[in-house]
Tab-separated table of N, CA and C in Angstrom:
chain	number	residue	atom	x	y	z
A	1	MET	N	-143.388	-13.340	69.235
A	1	MET	CA	-142.123	-13.271	69.887
A	1	MET	C	-140.906	-12.823	69.307
A	2	ARG	N	-139.996	-11.978	69.983
A	2	ARG	CA	-139.194	-11.380	69.211
A	2	ARG	C	-137.675	-11.735	69.805
A	3	ILE	N	-136.528	-11.700	68.936
A	3	ILE	CA	-135.445	-12.049	69.733
A	3	ILE	C	-134.364	-11.079	69.512
A	4	GLY	N	-133.702	-10.632	70.400
A	4	GLY	CA	-132.695	-9.677	70.169
A	4	GLY	C	-131.228	-9.963	70.852
A	5	ILE	N	-130.088	-9.391	70.441
A	5	ILE	CA	-128.756	-9.336	70.766
A	5	ILE	C	-128.183	-8.273	71.290
A	6	GLY	N	-127.260	-8.354	72.148
A	6	GLY	CA	-126.785	-7.121	72.789
A	6	GLY	C	-125.280	-7.350	73.089
A	7	TYR	N	-124.427	-6.404	72.664
A	7	TYR	CA	-122.931	-6.591	73.131
A	7	TYR	C	-122.494	-5.365	73.940
A	8	ASP	N	-121.581	-5.239	74.590
A	8	ASP	CA	-120.765	-4.265	75.134
A	8	ASP	C	-119.413	-4.483	75.529
A	9	VAL	N	-118.651	-3.349	75.686
A	9	VAL	CA	-117.291	-3.536	76.090
A	9	VAL	C	-116.603	-2.338	76.552
A	10	HIS	N	-116.074	-2.293	77.588
A	10	HIS	CA	-115.570	-0.885	78.136
A	10	HIS	C	-114.010	-1.306	78.736
A	11	LYS	N	-113.309	-0.384	78.549
A	11	LYS	CA	-111.937	-0.442	79.134
A	11	LYS	C	-112.032	-0.304	80.746
A	12	LEU	N	-111.185	-1.008	81.477
A	12	LEU	CA	-110.814	-1.027	83.056
A	12	LEU	C	-109.620	0.129	82.898
A	13	VAL	N	-110.053	0.904	84.041
A	13	VAL	CA	-109.068	2.149	84.464
A	13	VAL	C	-109.005	2.324	85.815
A	14	LYS	N	-108.084	2.953	86.545
A	14	LYS	CA	-108.126	3.289	87.822
A	14	LYS	C	-109.152	4.532	88.289
A	15	ASP	N	-109.360	4.743	89.429
A	15	ASP	CA	-110.216	5.803	89.688
A	15	ASP	C	-111.655	5.838	89.128
A	16	ARG	N	-112.293	4.719	88.940
A	16	ARG	CA	-113.526	4.791	88.753
A	16	ARG	C	-114.138	3.657	89.385
A	17	LYS	N	-115.467	3.499	89.733
A	17	LYS	CA	-116.259	2.484	90.335
A	17	LYS	C	-116.337	1.398	89.317
A	18	LEU	N	-116.515	0.042	89.731
A	18	LEU	CA	-116.808	-0.990	88.914
A	18	LEU	C	-118.297	-1.365	89.116
A	19	ILE	N	-119.261	-1.312	88.326
A	19	ILE	CA	-120.812	-1.392	88.375
A	19	ILE	C	-120.849	-2.655	87.310
A	20	LEU	N	-121.509	-3.762	87.567
A	20	LEU	CA	-121.781	-4.654	86.739
A	20	LEU	C	-123.264	-5.242	87.096
A	21	GLY	N	-124.207	-5.183	86.122
A	21	GLY	CA	-125.608	-5.512	86.431
A	21	GLY	C	-125.977	-4.707	87.496
A	22	GLY	N	-125.760	-3.426	87.735
A	22	GLY	CA	-126.284	-2.478	88.822
A	22	GLY	C	-125.625	-2.794	90.206
A	23	ILE	N	-124.826	-3.555	90.327
A	23	ILE	CA	-123.947	-3.986	91.655
A	23	ILE	C	-122.469	-3.386	91.516
A	24	GLU	N	-122.316	-3.106	92.562
A	24	GLU	CA	-120.844	-2.161	92.721
A	24	GLU	C	-119.961	-3.411	93.204
A	25	PHE	N	-119.043	-3.376	92.838
A	25	PHE	CA	-117.717	-4.497	92.929
A	25	PHE	C	-116.591	-3.648	93.739
A	26	ASP	N	-116.101	-4.493	94.579
A	26	ASP	CA	-114.956	-3.925	95.428
A	26	ASP	C	-113.906	-4.308	94.702
A	27	TYR	N	-113.270	-3.505	93.752
A	27	TYR	CA	-112.147	-3.771	92.856
A	27	TYR	C	-111.507	-2.744	92.673
A	28	GLU	N	-109.969	-2.913	92.347
A	28	GLU	CA	-109.212	-1.591	92.329
A	28	GLU	C	-109.595	-0.755	90.891
A	29	TYR	N	-109.921	-1.574	89.870
A	29	TYR	CA	-110.235	-0.811	88.603
A	29	TYR	C	-111.708	-0.585	88.407
A	30	GLY	N	-112.280	0.507	87.694
A	30	GLY	CA	-113.614	0.480	87.160
A	30	GLY	C	-113.623	0.511	85.729
A	31	LEU	N	-114.775	0.512	85.125
A	31	LEU	CA	-115.020	0.796	83.828
A	31	LEU	C	-114.959	2.217	83.062
A	32	LEU	N	-114.379	2.356	82.201
A	32	LEU	CA	-114.379	3.766	81.427
A	32	LEU	C	-115.495	3.863	80.881
A	33	GLY	N	-116.348	5.142	80.711
A	33	GLY	CA	-117.402	5.292	79.723
A	33	GLY	C	-117.846	6.672	80.360
A	34	HIS	N	-119.108	7.114	79.464
A	34	HIS	CA	-119.654	8.448	79.733
A	34	HIS	C	-120.812	8.252	80.852
A	35	SER	N	-121.192	7.046	80.862
A	35	SER	CA	-122.191	6.638	81.941
A	35	SER	C	-121.273	6.005	83.243
A	36	ASP	N	-121.962	5.133	83.865
A	36	ASP	CA	-120.992	4.183	84.614
A	36	ASP	C	-120.479	3.120	84.091
A	37	ALA	N	-120.896	3.077	82.691
A	37	ALA	CA	-120.230	1.993	81.809
A	37	ALA	C	-120.435	0.490	82.272
A	38	ASP	N	-121.736	0.328	82.826
A	38	ASP	CA	-121.961	-0.917	83.336
A	38	ASP	C	-122.335	-1.760	81.934
A	39	VAL	N	-121.196	-2.596	81.431
A	39	VAL	CA	-121.130	-3.518	80.281
A	39	VAL	C	-122.641	-4.412	80.228
A	40	LEU	N	-122.728	-4.940	81.504
A	40	LEU	CA	-123.872	-5.939	81.452
A	40	LEU	C	-125.305	-5.270	81.017
A	41	VAL	N	-125.620	-4.281	81.681
A	41	VAL	CA	-126.739	-3.455	81.766
A	41	VAL	C	-126.759	-2.884	80.250
A	42	HIS	N	-125.813	-2.479	79.687
A	42	HIS	CA	-125.799	-1.998	78.398
A	42	HIS	C	-126.159	-3.149	77.096
A	43	ALA	N	-125.554	-4.078	77.461
A	43	ALA	CA	-125.525	-5.142	76.386
A	43	ALA	C	-127.242	-5.848	76.507
A	44	ILE	N	-127.852	-5.748	77.711
A	44	ILE	CA	-129.051	-6.039	77.948
A	44	ILE	C	-130.015	-4.874	77.229
A	45	MET	N	-129.861	-3.884	77.431
A	45	MET	CA	-130.508	-2.752	76.949
A	45	MET	C	-130.636	-2.730	75.422
A	46	ASP	N	-129.333	-2.985	74.754
A	46	ASP	CA	-129.287	-3.093	73.394
A	46	ASP	C	-129.976	-4.548	72.748
A	47	ALA	N	-129.986	-5.605	73.493
A	47	ALA	CA	-130.707	-6.579	73.306
A	47	ALA	C	-132.421	-6.396	72.905
A	48	ILE	N	-132.700	-5.910	74.004
A	48	ILE	CA	-134.243	-5.589	74.379
A	48	ILE	C	-134.574	-4.661	72.956
A	49	LEU	N	-133.617	-3.476	72.844
A	49	LEU	CA	-133.959	-2.535	71.708
A	49	LEU	C	-133.866	-3.263	70.450
A	50	GLY	N	-133.063	-3.910	70.276
A	50	GLY	CA	-132.880	-4.812	68.917
A	50	GLY	C	-134.038	-5.788	68.703
A	51	ALA	N	-134.713	-6.413	69.922
A	51	ALA	CA	-135.912	-7.342	69.379
A	51	ALA	C	-136.840	-6.520	68.912
A	52	MET	N	-136.968	-5.143	69.655
A	52	MET	CA	-138.148	-4.419	69.225
A	52	MET	C	-137.752	-3.609	67.735
A	53	ASN	N	-136.479	-3.697	67.120
A	53	ASN	CA	-136.046	-2.981	65.943
A	53	ASN	C	-136.079	-1.598	66.082
A	54	LEU	N	-135.536	-0.995	67.560
A	54	LEU	CA	-135.198	0.310	67.600
A	54	LEU	C	-133.671	0.668	67.659
A	55	ALA	N	-133.503	1.848	67.734
A	55	ALA	CA	-132.211	2.052	67.490
A	55	ALA	C	-131.321	1.921	69.007
A	56	ASP	N	-130.035	1.789	68.774
A	56	ASP	CA	-129.093	1.042	70.115
A	56	ASP	C	-129.154	2.202	70.963
A	57	ILE	N	-128.283	1.845	72.184
A	57	ILE	CA	-128.356	2.907	73.269
A	57	ILE	C	-127.547	3.902	72.941
A	58	GLY	N	-126.644	4.056	72.128
A	58	GLY	CA	-125.759	5.349	71.679
A	58	GLY	C	-126.836	6.216	71.095
A	59	ASN	N	-127.548	5.846	70.245
A	59	ASN	CA	-128.709	6.691	69.645
A	59	ASN	C	-129.744	7.221	70.787
A	60	LEU	N	-130.305	6.504	71.370
A	60	LEU	CA	-131.322	6.512	72.517
A	60	LEU	C	-130.597	7.560	73.582
A	61	PHE	N	-129.499	7.047	74.231
A	61	PHE	CA	-128.787	7.921	75.341
A	61	PHE	C	-127.307	8.204	74.770
A	62	PRO	N	-127.128	9.362	73.850
A	62	PRO	CA	-125.998	9.811	73.130
A	62	PRO	C	-124.994	10.037	74.537
A	63	ASP	N	-123.811	9.755	74.056
A	63	ASP	CA	-122.409	10.009	74.995
A	63	ASP	C	-122.108	11.781	74.884
A	64	THR	N	-122.819	12.288	74.036
A	64	THR	CA	-122.406	14.170	73.797
A	64	THR	C	-123.754	14.548	74.726
A	65	ASP	N	-124.369	14.080	75.214
A	65	ASP	CA	-125.436	14.724	76.232
A	65	ASP	C	-125.101	14.790	77.498
A	66	PRO	N	-124.898	15.698	78.175
A	66	PRO	CA	-124.273	15.772	79.544
A	66	PRO	C	-125.014	15.028	80.659
A	67	LYS	N	-126.557	14.947	80.467
A	67	LYS	CA	-127.426	14.594	81.335
A	67	LYS	C	-127.277	13.081	81.540
A	68	TYR	N	-126.484	12.286	80.734
A	68	TYR	CA	-126.246	10.820	80.785
A	68	TYR	C	-124.897	10.834	81.467
A	69	LYS	N	-124.143	11.819	81.811
A	69	LYS	CA	-122.619	11.801	82.339
A	69	LYS	C	-122.864	10.982	83.541
A	70	ASP	N	-122.058	10.171	83.968
A	70	ASP	CA	-121.867	9.144	85.102
A	70	ASP	C	-123.222	8.700	85.402
A	71	ILE	N	-124.365	8.617	84.786
A	71	ILE	CA	-125.575	8.187	85.103
A	71	ILE	C	-125.528	6.745	85.444
A	72	TYR	N	-126.310	6.304	86.350
A	72	TYR	CA	-126.467	4.739	86.668
A	72	TYR	C	-127.111	4.141	85.705
A	73	SER	N	-126.628	3.103	85.182
A	73	SER	CA	-127.390	2.430	83.885
A	73	SER	C	-128.547	1.984	84.215
A	74	ILE	N	-128.673	1.448	85.368
A	74	ILE	CA	-130.076	0.902	85.736
A	74	ILE	C	-131.165	1.721	85.377
A	75	ASN	N	-130.996	3.053	85.649
A	75	ASN	CA	-132.068	4.011	85.416
A	75	ASN	C	-132.324	4.027	83.822
A	76	LEU	N	-131.075	3.877	83.109
A	76	LEU	CA	-131.306	3.917	81.696
A	76	LEU	C	-132.272	2.608	81.335
A	77	LEU	N	-132.009	1.513	82.027
A	77	LEU	CA	-132.720	0.243	81.650
A	77	LEU	C	-134.131	0.350	82.103
A	78	ASP	N	-134.287	1.259	83.164
A	78	ASP	CA	-135.773	1.313	83.452
A	78	ASP	C	-136.404	2.096	82.401
A	79	ARG	N	-135.831	2.970	81.591
A	79	ARG	CA	-136.332	3.705	80.462
A	79	ARG	C	-136.575	2.785	79.185
A	80	VAL	N	-135.719	1.895	79.087
A	80	VAL	CA	-135.853	0.985	77.919
A	80	VAL	C	-137.171	-0.267	78.269
A	81	VAL	N	-137.098	-0.477	79.576
A	81	VAL	CA	-138.519	-1.402	79.792
A	81	VAL	C	-139.604	-0.675	79.762
A	82	GLU	N	-139.733	0.749	79.845
A	82	GLU	CA	-140.787	1.652	79.609
A	82	GLU	C	-141.284	1.716	78.152
A	83	LEU	N	-140.129	1.569	77.131
A	83	LEU	CA	-140.237	1.355	75.813
A	83	LEU	C	-140.943	0.194	75.381
A	84	MET	N	-140.397	-0.788	76.015
A	84	MET	CA	-140.952	-2.069	75.936
A	84	MET	C	-142.174	-2.545	76.322
A	85	GLU	N	-142.680	-1.919	77.440
A	85	GLU	CA	-143.948	-2.058	77.799
A	85	GLU	C	-145.081	-1.114	76.880
A	86	GLU	N	-144.656	-0.040	76.510
A	86	GLU	CA	-145.487	0.790	75.496
A	86	GLU	C	-145.784	0.092	74.336
A	87	ARG	N	-144.769	-0.809	74.106
A	87	ARG	CA	-145.003	-1.622	72.632
A	87	ARG	C	-145.697	-3.053	72.942
A	88	ASN	N	-146.165	-3.239	74.098
A	88	ASN	CA	-146.855	-4.349	74.669
A	88	ASN	C	-146.261	-5.578	74.634
A	89	TYR	N	-144.836	-5.659	75.123
A	89	TYR	CA	-144.028	-6.798	75.141
A	89	TYR	C	-143.340	-6.838	76.885
A	90	LYS	N	-143.030	-8.047	77.288
A	90	LYS	CA	-142.494	-8.518	78.288
A	90	LYS	C	-141.376	-9.592	78.221
A	91	ILE	N	-140.384	-9.474	78.909
A	91	ILE	CA	-139.360	-10.538	78.876
A	91	ILE	C	-139.986	-11.900	78.984
A	92	GLY	N	-139.656	-12.559	78.044
A	92	GLY	CA	-139.616	-14.067	77.950
A	92	GLY	C	-138.677	-14.713	78.684
A	93	ASN	N	-137.326	-14.487	78.463
A	93	ASN	CA	-136.436	-14.813	79.172
A	93	ASN	C	-134.934	-14.037	78.585
A	94	ILE	N	-134.149	-14.079	79.366
A	94	ILE	CA	-132.974	-13.376	78.915
A	94	ILE	C	-131.694	-14.140	79.307
A	95	ASP	N	-130.609	-14.513	78.664
A	95	ASP	CA	-129.553	-15.004	78.806
A	95	ASP	C	-128.135	-14.194	78.581
A	96	THR	N	-127.513	-13.983	79.652
A	96	THR	CA	-126.306	-13.162	79.635
A	96	THR	C	-124.885	-13.639	79.866
A	97	VAL	N	-123.692	-13.274	79.262
A	97	VAL	CA	-122.640	-13.567	79.876
A	97	VAL	C	-121.417	-12.513	80.004
A	98	ILE	N	-120.997	-12.242	81.185
A	98	ILE	CA	-119.789	-11.290	81.246
A	98	ILE	C	-118.463	-11.961	81.001
A	99	ILE	N	-117.654	-11.329	80.262
A	99	ILE	CA	-116.442	-12.052	80.251
A	99	ILE	C	-115.305	-11.120	80.639
A	100	CYS	N	-114.555	-11.762	81.582
A	100	CYS	CA	-113.558	-10.996	82.396
A	100	CYS	C	-112.532	-11.948	83.047
A	101	GLU	N	-111.401	-11.738	83.345
A	101	GLU	CA	-110.378	-12.381	84.096
A	101	GLU	C	-110.934	-12.105	85.737
A	102	MET	N	-111.090	-10.727	86.162
A	102	MET	CA	-111.112	-10.563	87.461
A	102	MET	C	-112.074	-9.154	87.147
A	103	PRO	N	-112.869	-9.087	88.117
A	103	PRO	CA	-112.946	-9.787	89.444
A	103	PRO	C	-114.042	-10.998	89.224
A	104	LYS	N	-113.887	-11.679	90.061
A	104	LYS	CA	-114.926	-12.995	90.089
A	104	LYS	C	-116.373	-12.329	90.217
A	105	ILE	N	-117.144	-13.033	89.563
A	105	ILE	CA	-118.427	-12.703	89.185
A	105	ILE	C	-119.510	-13.444	90.363
A	106	SER	N	-118.884	-14.602	90.334
A	106	SER	CA	-119.947	-15.568	90.979
A	106	SER	C	-120.284	-15.211	92.410
A	107	PRO	N	-119.589	-14.571	93.205
A	107	PRO	CA	-119.839	-14.128	94.447
A	107	PRO	C	-121.032	-13.105	94.513
A	108	LYS	N	-121.202	-12.536	93.449
A	108	LYS	CA	-122.366	-11.435	93.438
A	108	LYS	C	-123.372	-11.852	92.083
A	109	ARG	N	-123.195	-13.060	91.447
A	109	ARG	CA	-123.836	-13.466	90.600
A	109	ARG	C	-125.643	-13.299	91.142
A	110	LEU	N	-125.964	-13.989	92.135
A	110	LEU	CA	-127.328	-13.916	92.409
A	110	LEU	C	-127.809	-12.421	92.743
A	111	GLU	N	-127.278	-11.699	93.230
A	111	GLU	CA	-127.401	-10.363	93.417
A	111	GLU	C	-127.690	-9.814	92.381
A	112	ILE	N	-126.857	-9.928	91.249
A	112	ILE	CA	-126.896	-9.230	89.734
A	112	ILE	C	-128.304	-9.570	89.285
A	113	GLN	N	-128.394	-10.933	89.369
A	113	GLN	CA	-129.685	-11.739	89.016
A	113	GLN	C	-130.976	-10.979	89.640
A	114	GLU	N	-130.834	-10.822	90.641
A	114	GLU	CA	-132.140	-9.963	91.492
A	114	GLU	C	-132.247	-8.836	90.927
A	115	MET	N	-131.281	-8.013	90.760
A	115	MET	CA	-131.180	-6.754	90.498
A	115	MET	C	-131.821	-6.687	88.739
A	116	ILE	N	-131.229	-7.349	88.201
A	116	ILE	CA	-131.553	-7.285	86.791
A	116	ILE	C	-133.261	-7.663	86.560
A	117	ALA	N	-133.672	-8.923	87.257
A	117	ALA	CA	-135.059	-9.237	87.131
A	117	ALA	C	-136.030	-8.296	87.603
A	118	LYS	N	-135.535	-7.588	88.633
A	118	LYS	CA	-136.488	-6.490	89.484
A	118	LYS	C	-136.630	-5.358	88.391
A	119	HIS	N	-135.733	-4.968	87.624
A	119	HIS	CA	-135.905	-3.922	86.805
A	119	HIS	C	-136.441	-4.219	85.501
A	120	LEU	N	-136.277	-5.553	85.078
A	120	LEU	CA	-136.927	-5.958	83.934
A	120	LEU	C	-138.371	-6.359	84.218
A	121	LYS	N	-138.787	-6.208	85.475
A	121	LYS	CA	-140.344	-6.713	85.731
A	121	LYS	C	-140.572	-8.101	85.712
A	122	THR	N	-139.621	-8.945	85.841
A	122	THR	CA	-139.810	-10.462	85.506
A	122	THR	C	-139.351	-11.335	86.638
A	123	ASP	N	-139.682	-12.618	86.552
A	123	ASP	CA	-139.233	-13.409	87.532
A	123	ASP	C	-137.863	-13.707	87.499
A	124	ILE	N	-137.158	-14.150	88.441
A	124	ILE	CA	-135.573	-14.403	88.455
A	124	ILE	C	-135.268	-15.561	87.494
A	125	GLU	N	-136.202	-16.218	87.520
A	125	GLU	CA	-136.176	-17.708	86.398
A	125	GLU	C	-135.998	-17.283	85.144
A	126	ASN	N	-136.620	-15.943	84.691
A	126	ASN	CA	-136.377	-15.608	83.214
A	126	ASN	C	-134.963	-14.926	82.989
A	127	VAL	N	-133.981	-14.934	84.145
A	127	VAL	CA	-132.911	-14.134	83.805
A	127	VAL	C	-131.716	-14.942	84.100
A	128	SER	N	-130.759	-15.209	83.372
A	128	SER	CA	-129.577	-16.040	83.437
A	128	SER	C	-128.300	-15.045	83.271
A	129	ILE	N	-127.674	-15.261	84.385
A	129	ILE	CA	-126.132	-14.359	84.257
A	129	ILE	C	-125.225	-15.397	84.645
A	130	LYS	N	-124.211	-15.414	83.445
A	130	LYS	CA	-123.101	-16.241	83.666
A	130	LYS	C	-122.016	-15.337	83.435
A	131	ALA	N	-120.749	-15.949	83.762
A	131	ALA	CA	-119.627	-15.302	83.689
A	131	ALA	C	-118.652	-16.278	83.062
A	132	SER	N	-117.482	-15.944	82.430
A	132	SER	CA	-116.558	-16.418	81.794
A	132	SER	C	-115.255	-16.018	81.494
A	133	THR	N	-114.210	-16.247	81.718
A	133	THR	CA	-112.882	-15.707	81.207
A	133	THR	C	-112.517	-15.901	79.818
A	134	SER	N	-111.805	-15.335	79.517
A	134	SER	CA	-111.221	-15.692	77.915
A	134	SER	C	-109.700	-16.272	77.840
A	135	GLU	N	-109.330	-16.923	78.947
A	135	GLU	CA	-108.314	-18.053	79.211
A	135	GLU	C	-107.001	-17.091	78.951
A	136	LYS	N	-107.073	-15.973	79.453
A	136	LYS	CA	-105.895	-14.965	79.175
A	136	LYS	C	-105.674	-14.574	77.710
A	137	LEU	N	-106.768	-14.432	76.916
A	137	LEU	CA	-106.482	-14.422	75.731
A	137	LEU	C	-107.140	-13.027	75.288
A	138	SER	N	-106.631	-12.119	74.555
A	138	SER	CA	-107.262	-10.870	74.068
A	138	SER	C	-107.111	-9.793	75.185
A	139	PHE	N	-107.794	-8.715	75.069
A	139	PHE	CA	-107.830	-7.497	76.091
A	139	PHE	C	-108.620	-7.790	77.138
A	140	THR	N	-109.617	-8.674	77.234
A	140	THR	CA	-109.921	-9.238	78.602
A	140	THR	C	-109.194	-10.388	79.332
A	141	GLY	N	-108.388	-10.859	78.557
A	141	GLY	CA	-107.359	-11.829	79.053
A	141	GLY	C	-106.513	-11.279	79.867
A	142	ARG	N	-106.121	-10.204	78.989
A	142	ARG	CA	-104.941	-9.289	79.680
A	142	ARG	C	-105.478	-8.299	80.882
A	143	GLY	N	-106.614	-8.270	81.123
A	143	GLY	CA	-107.288	-7.558	82.246
A	143	GLY	C	-107.476	-6.186	81.801
A	144	GLU	N	-107.588	-5.712	80.478
A	144	GLU	CA	-107.633	-4.526	79.972
A	144	GLU	C	-109.139	-3.920	80.014
A	145	GLY	N	-109.914	-4.992	79.889
A	145	GLY	CA	-111.514	-4.456	79.653
A	145	GLY	C	-112.371	-5.418	80.080
A	146	ILE	N	-113.673	-5.287	80.208
A	146	ILE	CA	-114.684	-6.250	80.547
A	146	ILE	C	-115.648	-6.370	79.204
A	147	GLU	N	-116.383	-7.195	78.985
A	147	GLU	CA	-117.214	-7.111	77.652
A	147	GLU	C	-118.281	-7.979	78.241
A	148	ALA	N	-119.717	-7.865	77.749
A	148	ALA	CA	-120.883	-8.836	77.986
A	148	ALA	C	-121.705	-8.899	76.866
A	149	ARG	N	-122.052	-10.208	76.868
A	149	ARG	CA	-123.045	-10.388	75.670
A	149	ARG	C	-124.645	-10.613	76.382
A	150	ALA	N	-125.650	-10.394	75.613
A	150	ALA	CA	-126.883	-10.767	76.077
A	150	ALA	C	-127.928	-11.157	74.949
A	151	VAL	N	-128.808	-12.197	74.988
A	151	VAL	CA	-129.862	-12.431	74.223
A	151	VAL	C	-130.928	-12.402	74.853
A	152	VAL	N	-132.066	-11.969	74.460
A	152	VAL	CA	-133.306	-11.769	74.913
A	152	VAL	C	-134.384	-12.250	73.992
A	153	LEU	N	-135.663	-12.559	74.549
A	153	LEU	CA	-136.940	-13.015	73.935
A	153	LEU	C	-137.933	-12.463	74.638
A	154	LEU	N	-138.536	-11.686	73.635
A	154	LEU	CA	-139.691	-10.711	74.282
A	154	LEU	C	-141.027	-11.351	73.764
A	155	GLU	N	-141.942	-11.480	74.504
A	155	GLU	CA	-143.246	-11.914	74.293
A	155	GLU	C	-144.289	-10.866	74.194
A	156	LYS	N	-145.033	-10.991	73.155
A	156	LYS	CA	-146.049	-10.077	73.039
A	156	LYS	C	-147.300	-10.097	74.105
A	157	ILE	N	-147.591	-9.204	74.869
A	157	ILE	CA	-148.698	-9.068	75.845
A	157	ILE	C	-149.877	-9.074	75.056
A	158	ASP	N	-150.957	-9.883	75.348
A	158	ASP	CA	-152.279	-9.781	74.794
A	158	ASP	C	-153.082	-8.622	75.294
């Protein structure tokens, strides 16, 4: 078994779509980034890569490469899953948290959980998606950005 942790944060701005866990939210702000800036998927990818002792997503998918400009992060997650399978690992379980004041995550939590489980090629019971506020503290509390954390347990496939 291997354990990995991932973290990501992006600034909220006007005139961008808000994508979290591969799901679009109807919200007046979106996340600023080279890709779609999906903080949840980015945290999950870094957790998986860390568990395998590989470089982070910034090295694997550099923001200096135009082919990743505005890319749907779920497509990048699919590549990370390929790397995981090439090394004979599968998801044991994953636990995540999205930290933001708005939008409310709970109405789309199950949809996100289903999307992530599908792309991780695992049962939905192995994917925990949680949300929390920062009680109006820090940049997330002021509505300036969204952050996500993920912990993953990888199991070796015999």
